[in-house]
Every structure is written in structure tokens, then in C-alpha cells.
Amino acid sequence: MASRTLFGIPVSAGIAIGRAYYLNKSHFSGTVRQTVSDADVPFEIERLNRAFDDALHDLERILTLVPEDLKEHSAIIESHLMMLRDQKFRKRALDHIALTKINAEWSLERAVGDVQEIFASIADEYLRQRMQDVRLVAERVLGKLVGGESGHQAIKHRAILLAHDLSPADTIELDVNKIMAFATAQGGKTSHAGILARSLQIPAVVGMEGLGDDLAEGGIIILDGFHGRIIIDPDEDELARYTDLQAQFEGYQATIMRSCHLPAETIDGYRVQVLANIELFEEVVAVNDNGGEGIGLFRSEYSYLNRDGMPTEDELTEIYMDMASLVAPKKLVIRTLDVGADKLMRMQSSAESNPALGLRAIRYCLKHREVFRTQLRAILKASVLGNVSIMFPMISGLQELVEVKKFYREVQEEMHAEGICFREDMPMGIMIEVPSAVITADFLAREVDFFSIGTNDLIQYSLGIDRTNKDVSYLYQPLHPAIVRSIKWVVDSAHRAGIEVCLCGELAADPFCIPVLMGMQVDSISLGPQSIPGIKRIVRQASMEECNALLKQVMASHSVARNNKLVREMIFRRFPEELMFYSSLVDD
């Protein structure tokens, strides 16, 4: 039998070779619409209420079972509990029963669909992926309605787990020691499945097309976490090749982990600070384990998601104080709210025609100042610990920044009047992620203490493409001359003003781009914790002399193809081992 290959999105690197185990827990695929009589409506409402309560009790029990080495899952499970306690989501489903006279199962599916329409209008990929949380919670409720067994205890031997989707609660109920790797049909790069895989340090692929329960369970498969694929029924040559690659990667991982706590300093003495991007409190453990030197981007949106109402000042203060204490003495950069929270909190059905360019980030905060004030006060309270910085996203120009700073000072004055302590000179920075901010970077640099270049959005806005759209994703070119020149201009503007500049986004984790960024003399980079060891190793093996020479060639080039060729030649010559383990290089 010839082998066949399925493709998805790689979210955790590595190779796994083993038997497949399919976890079929998607109950929605079998849900049918049934009309019920007026007399049966109370019964259906009671069924749905009982299912919500049972699912809630299940998750509360599972939360108590989280072992110490998987504590990073707790926050995600707690967010799912918050959704189950949210009466608005439950009421949506109950209203469908009462108003349209349909069965409980179908009403739950309708409620999920309502929420999905709202999430679809959100521009930010990370926040769009939180829709998966809603569906995972609904799956658990639906499981209680249909009375199906999870089958979680059925894995008797180590296997590669295949599933429609996978939540933290699923991993707690499973024996994780028997999971070699996993693939899911749902999810994206920023979905929880990816976070789970990286915390478990196992290979994983998500968003896999064609992954169904028709696959022969127990058959041998290869999961390639570098390139995002599964090979079903591999032949002898494929098995031999991947077995060899697996051994090489394990050796490479051992090597880079042994040196991950060394500074990222070139052979000729240039040092770049390597920080981490996180969204969950529990990810700090991974930052420390992988040699991170602080938190360059703490996405504060998670505290606002999947809850009934806005978080209070006390709640936010506790989160930020706990985070700063855990990170100390390393720095913690808190980015203020980067989403239109009214869509996420209150599930309003109004959708913007172009959400990526709409009321989001600092624009939303300036329009909803009470929400902004609450967060600013919480961050200022946490600043007394001495290692906290504040960062404002989506700043488009000087006038907007002046308005933000004016409101920020008003909040400080209020706290002074109330006798509340905070750090007067807490570092304040902005995200440079829209072309207008790039062009006026020299003006903006005089107003803040640091820049952070958000390359994901900057590339999309500068090149006019949506990198999540498969039809135009090929145009997402980090080494496009316009992008290289934009970043160089921002770095130079910052340094002329005497402030530091950090670069975050996917570029910071791409070995393909690191030598160019080093040639620009960025002060720090901020990336996912799991990428830190490999990037630090590249920096330590490089020299500024060769990085400067490469940058000079790239800056003189007007061609994306030539830039890619220049960088590829250097990487092949200087870092051949790293090339084997990064799909962005191997596939280009």
C-alpha cells in the first residue's frame, strides 16, 4: 500500500514515529435539529442546564488533578470554567430552546454559531483562535447531553494522538506519558493545542486537512512537526529517513538546551537581549527553562476574554503583581489591551466591515477610557516592584501618542491624590506596527523610553496582505526591501534619540532573519519561549562583521528574491545544522 501525506500547521517541532490513536470526541458532527412541543420545552431546558452544571463540575474536578509539571494548563482550564459560569452564553442556548422550540443539542450548536460569527470579525489571529475555547467548552457540555464516553482512558500503549481538537482538560484526563505527539483537525499557530504541545515538549501539527476517524487506528504513522505533515503507512525509505532525522534532532535539542542559559553574545562581543512573548501566567516556567532573559511582550488580552464583564482593578493588579514577582528581577513589559473588548466581553453582534483597521488596541482604549483607566491603574500599582514597563499598541502617530500620554498623566495624578504608590519613572514604550508610525519614528522616539517593532502587523499593513489568507500568503515576505528599510529606519531613529528598540513577532524567531536584524543592531528580540535556545545559539556563533556585511548587501538590493538568496547562502555556510530543523528555510 502506498503511503499518503496529510498537511497542516506545525506548532511544535520534532519527529514522532508510532501507532495512531484517534480520539473521537466531536459530538457536534452528529447533532441534528429536532422540533419539540411546548410541553417538552421545560424538559429540554432542564437537560441543558444539567449538562452545563455537570460539565462545570467535571472541569472543577479536573483542575484539582493538574500535576505540578503541567501547571501551565491551569489558567486555560480556569478560563473554560469562567465560560461555563458565564450566564450569558448559557442563556443564549436556553433562549434558542424557548423561542424556536428546538432540542437542547441543536440549541447549543446554534449558540456556538452565534458566538463564532462575532469572533470571525476580529482581526487579531490570536484572539480569533480563542473561538476554539468556546467550541471546546461546548463539546464538553454536549458530551454530557448525549451521554457519550470520552474514551480518554483507552490508550494502553504509547501512541500518536489524532483528534478533532484537544484542550488542557483532555490532556489531564489522558495519560500524557503515553502521548508521543498529536495532530488535530482544528486550531492555528496560536491555539491552545500548540501551547500544550510545547509545554509537553512533544511534536504537534494542528489545522490538519483530511484528518478524520476514517484513518486506520493502530497503523504506523510519522508525524513531522517541522513541516506540518503526517505520513500514513510510510514505506521503508521514509521510515529510515525520519528515524535518522529524529535522532539528529534529539541530539541538537540536547546541545542547545545545555547552553540556553548563556548570554546571546556574538564571537566579537555584541550582545542582544533575548526576551519572551507570553499570554499566560504559567508560561513563565517555560521562559526560565529555555533561557529567556525577561518578558518582552505580555499580551494582557487574556484577562478580558471569555468572562461575564470586565476584570476589576483589583483582579488586574493581582495578575500583574504576581507576574512581576515571578519574573523579577528580569523585566516584564505589559502591552495594554490590544482588542475591541466589547466584542469579546459582551458578545455584541455588531461587526466592523474591516476590523483590522477599525476600533482596536489604543483606539478602543481612548474611546472607552474607563476600561483604559482600570488597566493603567493596575499596571501602575504593579510598577512598585521595579521591573515593570508599559507599552501601548497600534500607535499611528504623534498626536495619538500625545493624547495617550495626557490621559496616562491624568491617571497618575488621580493616584497621587489618593495616596497610591507607583513608580514615577516606569519605562513607557510603544509598538511600531503601522506604516505611519514607521515614517514618523524619529518624532515618536523623542516621546517614549523604548520602541517595540511588531513585525507581524507591520508586514501585513505595509505589504497589504493577510498572512492567514492562503491565496495571498505567498506575498508575506519578511525580507521585502520595504520591510527591511522600514525596520532599519525605526532602529536608527530610536538609537539617535537614545532609546532602545526591541523586535518581536515571527521575525525574531526566524533564523533566516536573525543575521540581518543583528546587522541593524537591535537591542533585544522577543519571541516564543520554545524558540529561544536555538536563536541564542545562532547569535553566539555569528559575528557582527559578517552580519554588518550581509545587511549592507540586503539594504542595497531591490529584490526579495536576491535578499532571500543572500541570507540563504550565509545560513547554509555558517549554520547548516540549524537549517535541518526550520521549515521556513527548508521549504523556501
Coordinates of N, CA and C in Angstrom, one line a residue, residues 259-465:
S259 N 23.2 24.9 26.6 CA 23.8 26.3 26.6 C 22.8 27.4 26.5
C260 N 21.5 27.1 26.8 CA 20.5 28.1 26.6 C 20.5 29.2 27.6
H261 N 21.2 29.0 28.8 CA 21.2 30.0 29.8 C 22.5 30.9 29.6
L262 N 23.3 30.6 28.6 CA 24.4 31.5 28.3 C 23.9 32.8 27.6
P263 N 24.5 33.9 27.8 CA 24.1 35.1 27.1 C 24.2 35.0 25.6
A264 N 23.3 35.7 24.9 CA 23.3 35.7 23.4 C 24.3 36.8 23.0
E265 N 25.6 36.4 22.9 CA 26.7 37.3 22.6 C 27.5 36.8 21.4
T266 N 27.7 37.6 20.4 CA 28.5 37.2 19.2 C 29.9 36.9 19.6
I267 N 30.6 36.3 18.6 CA 32.0 35.9 18.9 C 32.9 37.2 18.9
D268 N 32.4 38.3 18.5 CA 33.2 39.6 18.6 C 32.5 40.6 19.6
G269 N 31.7 40.0 20.5 CA 31.3 40.8 21.7 C 30.0 41.6 21.6
Y270 N 29.2 41.5 20.6 CA 28.0 42.2 20.5 C 26.9 41.3 21.2
R271 N 26.2 41.9 22.1 CA 25.2 41.2 22.9 C 23.8 41.7 22.6
V272 N 22.9 40.8 22.4 CA 21.5 41.1 22.2 C 20.7 40.4 23.3
Q273 N 19.7 41.1 23.9 CA 18.9 40.5 24.9 C 17.8 39.7 24.3
V274 N 17.6 38.5 24.8 CA 16.6 37.6 24.2 C 15.5 37.5 25.2
L275 N 14.3 38.0 24.9 CA 13.1 38.0 25.8 C 12.1 37.1 25.2
A276 N 11.0 37.0 25.9 CA 9.9 36.1 25.5 C 8.6 36.8 25.4
N277 N 7.8 36.3 24.4 CA 6.4 36.7 24.3 C 5.5 35.7 25.0
I278 N 4.6 36.1 25.9 CA 3.7 35.2 26.6 C 2.3 35.8 26.7
E279 N 1.3 35.0 26.9 CA 0.0 35.4 27.2 C -0.5 34.8 28.5
L280 N 0.1 33.7 29.0 CA -0.4 33.0 30.2 C 0.6 33.1 31.3
F281 N 0.1 33.3 32.5 CA 1.0 33.4 33.7 C 1.9 32.1 33.8
E282 N 1.3 31.0 33.5 CA 2.1 29.7 33.6 C 3.2 29.6 32.6
E283 N 3.2 30.4 31.6 CA 4.3 30.2 30.6 C 5.6 30.7 31.1
V284 N 5.6 31.4 32.2 CA 6.9 31.9 32.7 C 7.9 30.8 33.0
V285 N 7.3 29.6 33.4 CA 8.2 28.5 33.7 C 9.0 28.1 32.4
A286 N 8.3 28.1 31.3 CA 9.0 27.8 30.0 C 10.0 28.8 29.6
V287 N 9.7 30.1 30.0 CA 10.7 31.2 29.7 C 12.0 30.9 30.4
N288 N 11.8 30.6 31.7 CA 13.0 30.4 32.5 C 13.8 29.1 32.1
D289 N 13.0 28.1 31.8 CA 13.7 26.8 31.4 C 14.4 26.9 30.1
N290 N 14.0 27.8 29.2 CA 14.6 28.0 27.9 C 15.6 29.1 27.8
G291 N 15.9 29.7 28.9 CA 17.0 30.7 28.9 C 16.5 32.1 28.6
G292 N 15.2 32.4 28.7 CA 14.7 33.7 28.5 C 15.2 34.7 29.5
E293 N 15.5 35.9 29.0 CA 16.1 37.0 29.9 C 15.0 38.0 30.4
G294 N 13.8 37.6 30.3 CA 12.7 38.5 30.7 C 11.5 38.4 29.8
I295 N 10.5 39.2 30.0 CA 9.3 39.1 29.2 C 9.2 40.4 28.4
G296 N 9.4 40.3 27.1 CA 9.4 41.5 26.2 C 8.0 41.8 25.7
L297 N 7.1 40.9 25.8 CA 5.7 41.2 25.5 C 4.8 40.3 26.3
F298 N 4.0 40.9 27.2 CA 3.0 40.2 27.9 C 1.7 40.7 27.3
R299 N 1.0 39.8 26.6 CA -0.3 40.1 26.0 C -1.4 40.1 27.1
S300 N -1.9 41.3 27.4 CA -2.8 41.4 28.5 C -4.2 41.0 28.2
E301 N -4.5 40.7 26.9 CA -5.9 40.5 26.5 C -6.5 39.3 27.2
Y302 N -5.8 38.3 27.5 CA -6.3 37.0 28.0 C -7.2 37.3 29.3
S303 N -6.9 38.3 30.1 CA -7.6 38.6 31.3 C -9.0 39.1 31.0
Y304 N -9.2 39.5 29.7 CA -10.5 40.1 29.3 C -11.4 39.1 28.6
L305 N -10.8 38.0 28.2 CA -11.6 37.1 27.3 C -12.4 36.1 28.1
N306 N -13.5 35.7 27.5 CA -14.4 34.6 27.9 C -14.8 34.8 29.4
R307 N -15.4 35.9 29.7 CA -15.8 36.2 31.0 C -17.1 37.1 30.9
D308 N -17.8 37.1 32.0 CA -19.0 37.9 32.1 C -18.6 39.2 32.7
G309 N -18.4 40.2 31.9 CA -18.0 41.5 32.4 C -16.5 41.8 32.4
M310 N -16.1 43.0 32.6 CA -14.7 43.4 32.5 C -14.0 43.0 33.8
P311 N -12.7 42.7 33.8 CA -12.0 42.5 35.0 C -11.9 43.7 35.9
T312 N -11.8 43.6 37.2 CA -11.7 44.7 38.1 C -10.3 45.2 38.2
E313 N -10.1 46.3 38.8 CA -8.8 46.9 39.0 C -8.0 45.9 39.9
D314 N -8.7 45.4 41.0 CA -8.0 44.5 41.9 C -7.6 43.2 41.2
E315 N -8.5 42.7 40.4 CA -8.1 41.5 39.7 C -6.9 41.7 38.8
L316 N -6.9 42.7 38.0 CA -5.7 43.0 37.1 C -4.5 43.3 37.9
T317 N -4.6 44.0 39.0 CA -3.4 44.3 39.8 C -2.8 43.0 40.4
E318 N -3.7 42.1 40.8 CA -3.1 40.8 41.3 C -2.4 40.1 40.2
I319 N -3.0 40.0 39.0 CA -2.3 39.3 37.9 C -1.0 39.9 37.6
Y320 N -0.9 41.3 37.5 CA 0.3 41.9 37.1 C 1.4 41.8 38.2
M321 N 0.9 42.0 39.5 CA 1.9 41.8 40.6 C 2.4 40.4 40.7
D322 N 1.6 39.4 40.5 CA 2.0 38.1 40.6 C 3.0 37.8 39.4
M323 N 2.7 38.3 38.3 CA 3.6 38.1 37.1 C 5.0 38.8 37.3
A324 N 4.9 40.0 37.8 CA 6.2 40.8 38.0 C 7.0 40.1 39.1
S325 N 6.4 39.6 40.1 CA 7.1 38.9 41.2 C 7.8 37.7 40.7
L326 N 7.1 36.9 39.9 CA 7.6 35.7 39.4 C 8.8 35.9 38.5
V327 N 8.7 37.0 37.7 CA 9.7 37.3 36.7 C 10.9 37.9 37.3
A328 N 10.7 38.7 38.4 CA 11.8 39.5 39.0 C 13.1 38.7 39.3
P329 N 14.2 39.3 39.1 CA 14.5 40.7 38.7 C 14.4 41.0 37.3
K330 N 14.1 40.1 36.4 CA 14.0 40.3 35.0 C 12.8 41.2 34.7
K331 N 12.9 41.9 33.5 CA 11.9 42.8 33.1 C 10.6 42.2 32.7
L332 N 9.5 42.9 32.9 CA 8.2 42.5 32.4 C 7.6 43.7 31.7
V333 N 7.4 43.5 30.4 CA 6.8 44.6 29.5 C 5.3 44.2 29.3
I334 N 4.4 45.0 29.9 CA 3.0 44.7 29.7 C 2.4 45.6 28.6
R335 N 1.9 44.9 27.6 CA 1.2 45.7 26.5 C -0.2 45.9 26.9
T336 N -0.7 47.1 26.8 CA -2.1 47.4 27.1 C -3.0 46.7 26.1
L337 N -4.3 46.7 26.5 CA -5.3 46.0 25.7 C -5.2 46.2 24.2
D338 N -5.1 45.1 23.5 CA -4.9 45.2 22.0 C -6.1 44.5 21.3
V339 N -7.3 44.9 21.7 CA -8.5 44.3 21.0 C -9.7 45.2 21.4
G340 N -10.7 45.1 20.5 CA -12.0 45.8 20.8 C -12.8 44.9 21.8
A341 N -12.6 45.1 23.1 CA -13.0 44.2 24.1 C -14.6 44.1 24.2
D342 N -15.3 45.1 23.6 CA -16.8 44.9 23.7 C -17.2 43.7 22.9
K343 N -16.5 43.4 21.8 CA -16.9 42.2 21.0 C -16.7 40.9 21.8
L344 N -15.6 40.9 22.6 CA -15.3 39.7 23.3 C -16.0 39.5 24.6
M345 N -16.2 40.6 25.3 CA -16.8 40.5 26.6 C -18.4 40.3 26.5
R346 N -18.9 41.2 25.7 CA -20.4 41.3 25.8 C -21.0 40.5 24.6
M347 N -20.2 40.0 23.7 CA -20.6 39.2 22.6 C -21.7 40.0 21.7
Q348 N -21.4 41.3 21.5 CA -22.2 42.1 20.7 C -22.2 41.6 19.3
S349 N -23.3 41.6 18.6 CA -23.3 41.0 17.3 C -22.9 42.0 16.2
S350 N -22.7 43.3 16.5 CA -22.3 44.3 15.5 C -20.9 43.9 15.0
A351 N -20.7 43.9 13.7 CA -19.4 43.5 13.2 C -18.9 44.7 12.3
E352 N -17.6 45.0 12.5 CA -17.0 46.0 11.6 C -16.7 45.4 10.3
S353 N -16.8 46.3 9.2 CA -16.6 45.8 7.9 C -15.1 45.5 7.6
N354 N -14.2 46.2 8.4 CA -12.8 46.0 8.2 C -12.1 46.0 9.6
P355 N -12.3 45.0 10.4 CA -11.8 45.0 11.8 C -10.3 45.3 12.0
A356 N -9.5 44.9 11.0 CA -8.1 45.1 11.2 C -7.7 46.5 11.2
L357 N -8.6 47.4 10.6 CA -8.3 48.8 10.5 C -9.4 49.6 11.3
G358 N -10.0 48.9 12.2 CA -11.1 49.5 12.9 C -10.8 49.9 14.4
L359 N -11.8 49.8 15.2 CA -11.7 50.3 16.6 C -11.0 49.2 17.4
R360 N -9.7 49.2 17.5 CA -9.0 48.2 18.2 C -7.8 48.8 18.9
A361 N -7.2 48.1 19.9 CA -6.0 48.5 20.6 C -6.1 49.9 21.2
I362 N -5.2 50.8 20.9 CA -5.2 52.1 21.6 C -6.4 52.9 21.2
R363 N -6.9 52.7 20.0 CA -8.1 53.4 19.6 C -9.3 53.0 20.5
Y364 N -9.4 51.8 20.7 CA -10.5 51.3 21.6 C -10.4 51.9 23.0
C365 N -9.1 51.9 23.5 CA -8.9 52.3 24.9 C -9.2 53.8 25.0
L366 N -8.8 54.6 24.0 CA -9.1 56.1 24.1 C -10.6 56.4 24.0
K367 N -11.3 55.5 23.3 CA -12.8 55.7 23.2 C -13.5 55.2 24.5
H368 N -12.9 54.1 25.1 CA -13.5 53.5 26.3 C -12.5 53.8 27.5
R369 N -12.5 55.0 28.0 CA -11.5 55.4 28.9 C -11.6 54.8 30.3
E370 N -12.8 54.4 30.7 CA -12.9 53.8 32.0 C -12.2 52.4 32.0
V371 N -12.4 51.7 30.8 CA -11.6 50.4 30.7 C -10.1 50.7 30.7
F372 N -9.7 51.7 30.0 CA -8.3 52.0 29.9 C -7.8 52.5 31.3
R373 N -8.5 53.3 32.0 CA -8.1 53.8 33.3 C -7.9 52.6 34.3
T374 N -8.8 51.6 34.2 CA -8.7 50.5 35.1 C -7.4 49.7 34.9
Q375 N -7.1 49.5 33.6 CA -5.8 48.8 33.3 C -4.6 49.6 33.7
L376 N -4.6 50.9 33.4 CA -3.5 51.8 33.7 C -3.2 51.8 35.2
R377 N -4.2 51.9 36.0 CA -4.1 51.9 37.4 C -3.5 50.6 37.9
A378 N -3.9 49.5 37.4 CA -3.4 48.2 37.8 C -1.9 48.1 37.4
I379 N -1.6 48.5 36.2 CA -0.2 48.4 35.8 C 0.7 49.3 36.7
L380 N 0.2 50.5 37.0 CA 1.0 51.5 37.8 C 1.2 50.9 39.2
K381 N 0.1 50.3 39.7 CA 0.3 49.7 41.1 C 1.4 48.6 41.1
A382 N 1.4 47.8 40.0 CA 2.4 46.7 39.9 C 3.8 47.3 39.7
S383 N 3.9 48.5 39.2 CA 5.2 49.1 38.9 C 6.1 49.3 40.2
V384 N 5.5 49.3 41.3 CA 6.3 49.4 42.6 C 7.3 48.3 42.7
L385 N 7.1 47.2 42.0 CA 8.1 46.1 42.1 C 9.4 46.4 41.4
G386 N 9.3 47.4 40.5 CA 10.6 47.9 39.9 C 11.0 47.3 38.6
N387 N 10.3 46.3 38.2 CA 10.8 45.6 36.9 C 9.7 45.6 35.8
V388 N 8.7 46.5 36.0 CA 7.5 46.5 35.1 C 7.7 47.7 34.1
S389 N 7.4 47.5 32.8 CA 7.3 48.6 31.8 C 6.0 48.5 31.2
I390 N 5.5 49.6 30.7 CA 4.2 49.7 30.0 C 4.4 50.0 28.5
M391 N 3.6 49.4 27.7 CA 3.7 49.5 26.2 C 2.3 49.7 25.6
F392 N 2.2 50.7 24.7 CA 0.9 51.0 24.1 C 1.0 50.5 22.6
P393 N 0.0 49.7 22.2 CA 0.0 49.1 20.8 C -0.7 50.0 19.8
M394 N -0.4 49.8 18.6 CA -1.1 50.4 17.4 C -1.1 51.9 17.4
I395 N 0.0 52.5 17.9 CA 0.1 54.0 17.8 C 0.4 54.3 16.4
S396 N -0.4 55.3 15.9 CA -0.3 55.6 14.5 C 0.4 56.9 14.2
G397 N 0.6 57.7 15.2 CA 1.3 59.0 15.0 C 1.5 59.8 16.3
L398 N 2.1 60.9 16.2 CA 2.5 61.8 17.3 C 1.3 62.3 18.1
Q399 N 0.2 62.7 17.4 CA -0.9 63.3 18.0 C -1.6 62.3 18.9
E400 N -1.7 61.0 18.4 CA -2.3 60.0 19.2 C -1.5 59.7 20.4
L401 N -0.2 59.6 20.3 CA 0.7 59.4 21.4 C 0.6 60.5 22.4
V402 N 0.5 61.7 22.0 CA 0.3 62.8 23.0 C -0.9 62.7 23.7
E403 N -2.0 62.3 23.1 CA -3.3 62.1 23.7 C -3.2 60.9 24.8
V404 N -2.5 59.9 24.4 CA -2.4 58.7 25.3 C -1.6 59.2 26.6
K405 N -0.5 59.9 26.3 CA 0.4 60.3 27.4 C -0.4 61.3 28.4
K406 N -1.2 62.2 27.8 CA -2.0 63.1 28.6 C -3.0 62.4 29.5
F407 N -3.6 61.4 29.0 CA -4.6 60.6 29.8 C -3.8 59.8 30.9
Y408 N -2.6 59.3 30.5 CA -1.8 58.5 31.4 C -1.3 59.4 32.6
R409 N -1.0 60.6 32.3 CA -0.6 61.6 33.4 C -1.8 61.9 34.3
E410 N -3.0 62.0 33.7 CA -4.2 62.2 34.5 C -4.4 61.1 35.5
V411 N -4.3 59.9 35.0 CA -4.4 58.7 35.9 C -3.4 58.7 37.0
Q412 N -2.1 59.1 36.7 CA -1.1 59.2 37.7 C -1.4 60.2 38.7
E413 N -2.0 61.4 38.3 CA -2.3 62.5 39.2 C -3.5 62.0 40.1
E414 N -4.4 61.3 39.6 CA -5.5 60.7 40.4 C -5.0 59.8 41.5
M415 N -4.0 59.0 41.1 CA -3.5 58.0 42.1 C -2.6 58.8 43.2
H416 N -1.9 59.8 42.7 CA -1.2 60.7 43.7 C -2.2 61.2 44.7
A417 N -3.3 61.8 44.2 CA -4.3 62.4 45.1 C -4.9 61.4 46.1
E418 N -4.9 60.1 45.7 CA -5.5 59.1 46.5 C -4.4 58.5 47.5
G419 N -3.2 58.9 47.3 CA -2.1 58.4 48.1 C -1.6 57.0 47.7
I420 N -1.8 56.6 46.5 CA -1.4 55.3 46.0 C 0.0 55.3 45.4
C421 N 0.8 54.4 45.9 CA 2.2 54.4 45.4 C 2.4 53.8 44.0
F422 N 3.3 54.3 43.3 CA 3.6 53.7 42.0 C 5.0 54.3 41.6
R423 N 5.6 53.6 40.6 CA 6.9 54.1 40.2 C 6.8 55.2 39.2
E424 N 7.3 56.4 39.6 CA 7.1 57.6 38.8 C 7.8 57.4 37.4
D425 N 8.9 56.8 37.4 CA 9.7 56.7 36.1 C 9.6 55.3 35.5
M426 N 8.4 54.6 35.6 CA 8.2 53.4 34.9 C 8.5 53.5 33.4
P427 N 9.3 52.7 32.8 CA 9.6 52.9 31.4 C 8.3 52.7 30.6
M428 N 8.1 53.6 29.6 CA 7.0 53.6 28.8 C 7.4 53.5 27.3
G429 N 6.8 52.6 26.6 CA 7.1 52.4 25.2 C 5.9 52.2 24.3
I430 N 6.2 52.1 23.0 CA 5.1 52.0 22.1 C 5.4 50.9 21.1
M431 N 4.4 50.3 20.5 CA 4.6 49.3 19.4 C 4.6 50.1 18.1
I432 N 5.6 49.8 17.3 CA 5.7 50.3 15.9 C 5.2 49.2 15.0
E433 N 4.0 49.4 14.5 CA 3.4 48.3 13.7 C 2.5 48.8 12.5
V434 N 2.5 50.1 12.3 CA 1.8 50.6 11.2 C 2.7 51.5 10.4
P435 N 2.5 51.6 9.1 CA 3.5 52.4 8.3 C 3.6 53.9 8.8
S436 N 2.5 54.5 9.2 CA 2.6 55.9 9.7 C 3.5 56.1 10.9
A437 N 3.5 55.1 11.7 CA 4.4 55.1 12.9 C 5.9 54.9 12.5
V438 N 6.1 54.1 11.4 CA 7.4 53.9 10.9 C 8.0 55.3 10.3
I439 N 7.1 55.9 9.5 CA 7.6 57.1 8.9 C 7.9 58.3 9.9
T440 N 7.1 58.3 11.0 CA 7.3 59.3 12.0 C 8.1 58.8 13.2
A441 N 8.8 57.7 13.0 CA 9.5 57.1 14.2 C 10.5 58.1 14.8
D442 N 11.1 59.0 14.0 CA 12.1 60.0 14.6 C 11.3 60.9 15.6
F443 N 10.1 61.3 15.3 CA 9.3 62.2 16.2 C 8.9 61.4 17.4
L444 N 8.4 60.2 17.2 CA 7.9 59.4 18.3 C 8.9 59.0 19.3
A445 N 10.2 58.8 18.8 CA 11.3 58.3 19.6 C 11.6 59.4 20.7
R446 N 11.2 60.6 20.5 CA 11.5 61.7 21.5 C 10.5 61.6 22.6
E447 N 9.5 60.9 22.5 CA 8.4 60.9 23.5 C 8.3 59.7 24.4
V448 N 9.1 58.7 24.1 CA 9.0 57.4 24.9 C 10.4 56.9 25.3
D449 N 10.3 55.9 26.1 CA 11.6 55.3 26.6 C 12.1 54.1 25.7
F450 N 11.2 53.5 24.9 CA 11.7 52.4 24.1 C 10.6 52.2 23.0
F451 N 11.1 51.5 21.9 CA 10.2 51.0 20.8 C 10.2 49.5 20.9
S452 N 9.1 48.9 20.5 CA 9.0 47.5 20.1 C 8.4 47.4 18.8
I453 N 9.1 46.8 17.8 CA 8.6 46.7 16.5 C 7.8 45.4 16.3
G454 N 6.5 45.6 16.1 CA 5.6 44.4 15.9 C 5.6 44.0 14.5
T455 N 6.4 43.1 14.1 CA 6.6 42.8 12.7 C 5.5 42.1 12.1
N456 N 4.7 41.3 12.8 CA 3.6 40.6 12.2 C 2.6 41.5 11.5
D457 N 2.1 42.5 12.3 CA 1.2 43.5 11.8 C 1.9 44.4 10.8
L458 N 3.1 44.8 11.1 CA 3.8 45.8 10.2 C 4.0 45.2 8.8
I459 N 4.3 44.0 8.7 CA 4.5 43.4 7.3 C 3.1 43.3 6.6
Q460 N 2.1 42.9 7.3 CA 0.7 42.9 6.7 C 0.3 44.2 6.2
Y461 N 0.4 45.2 7.1 CA -0.1 46.6 6.7 C 0.8 47.2 5.6
S462 N 2.1 47.0 5.7 CA 3.0 47.6 4.7 C 2.8 46.9 3.3
L463 N 2.6 45.6 3.3 CA 2.5 44.9 2.0 C 1.1 44.7 1.6
G464 N 0.1 45.1 2.4 CA -1.3 45.0 2.1 C -1.8 43.6 1.9
I465 N -1.4 42.7 2.8 CA -1.8 41.3 2.6 C -2.2 40.7 4.0

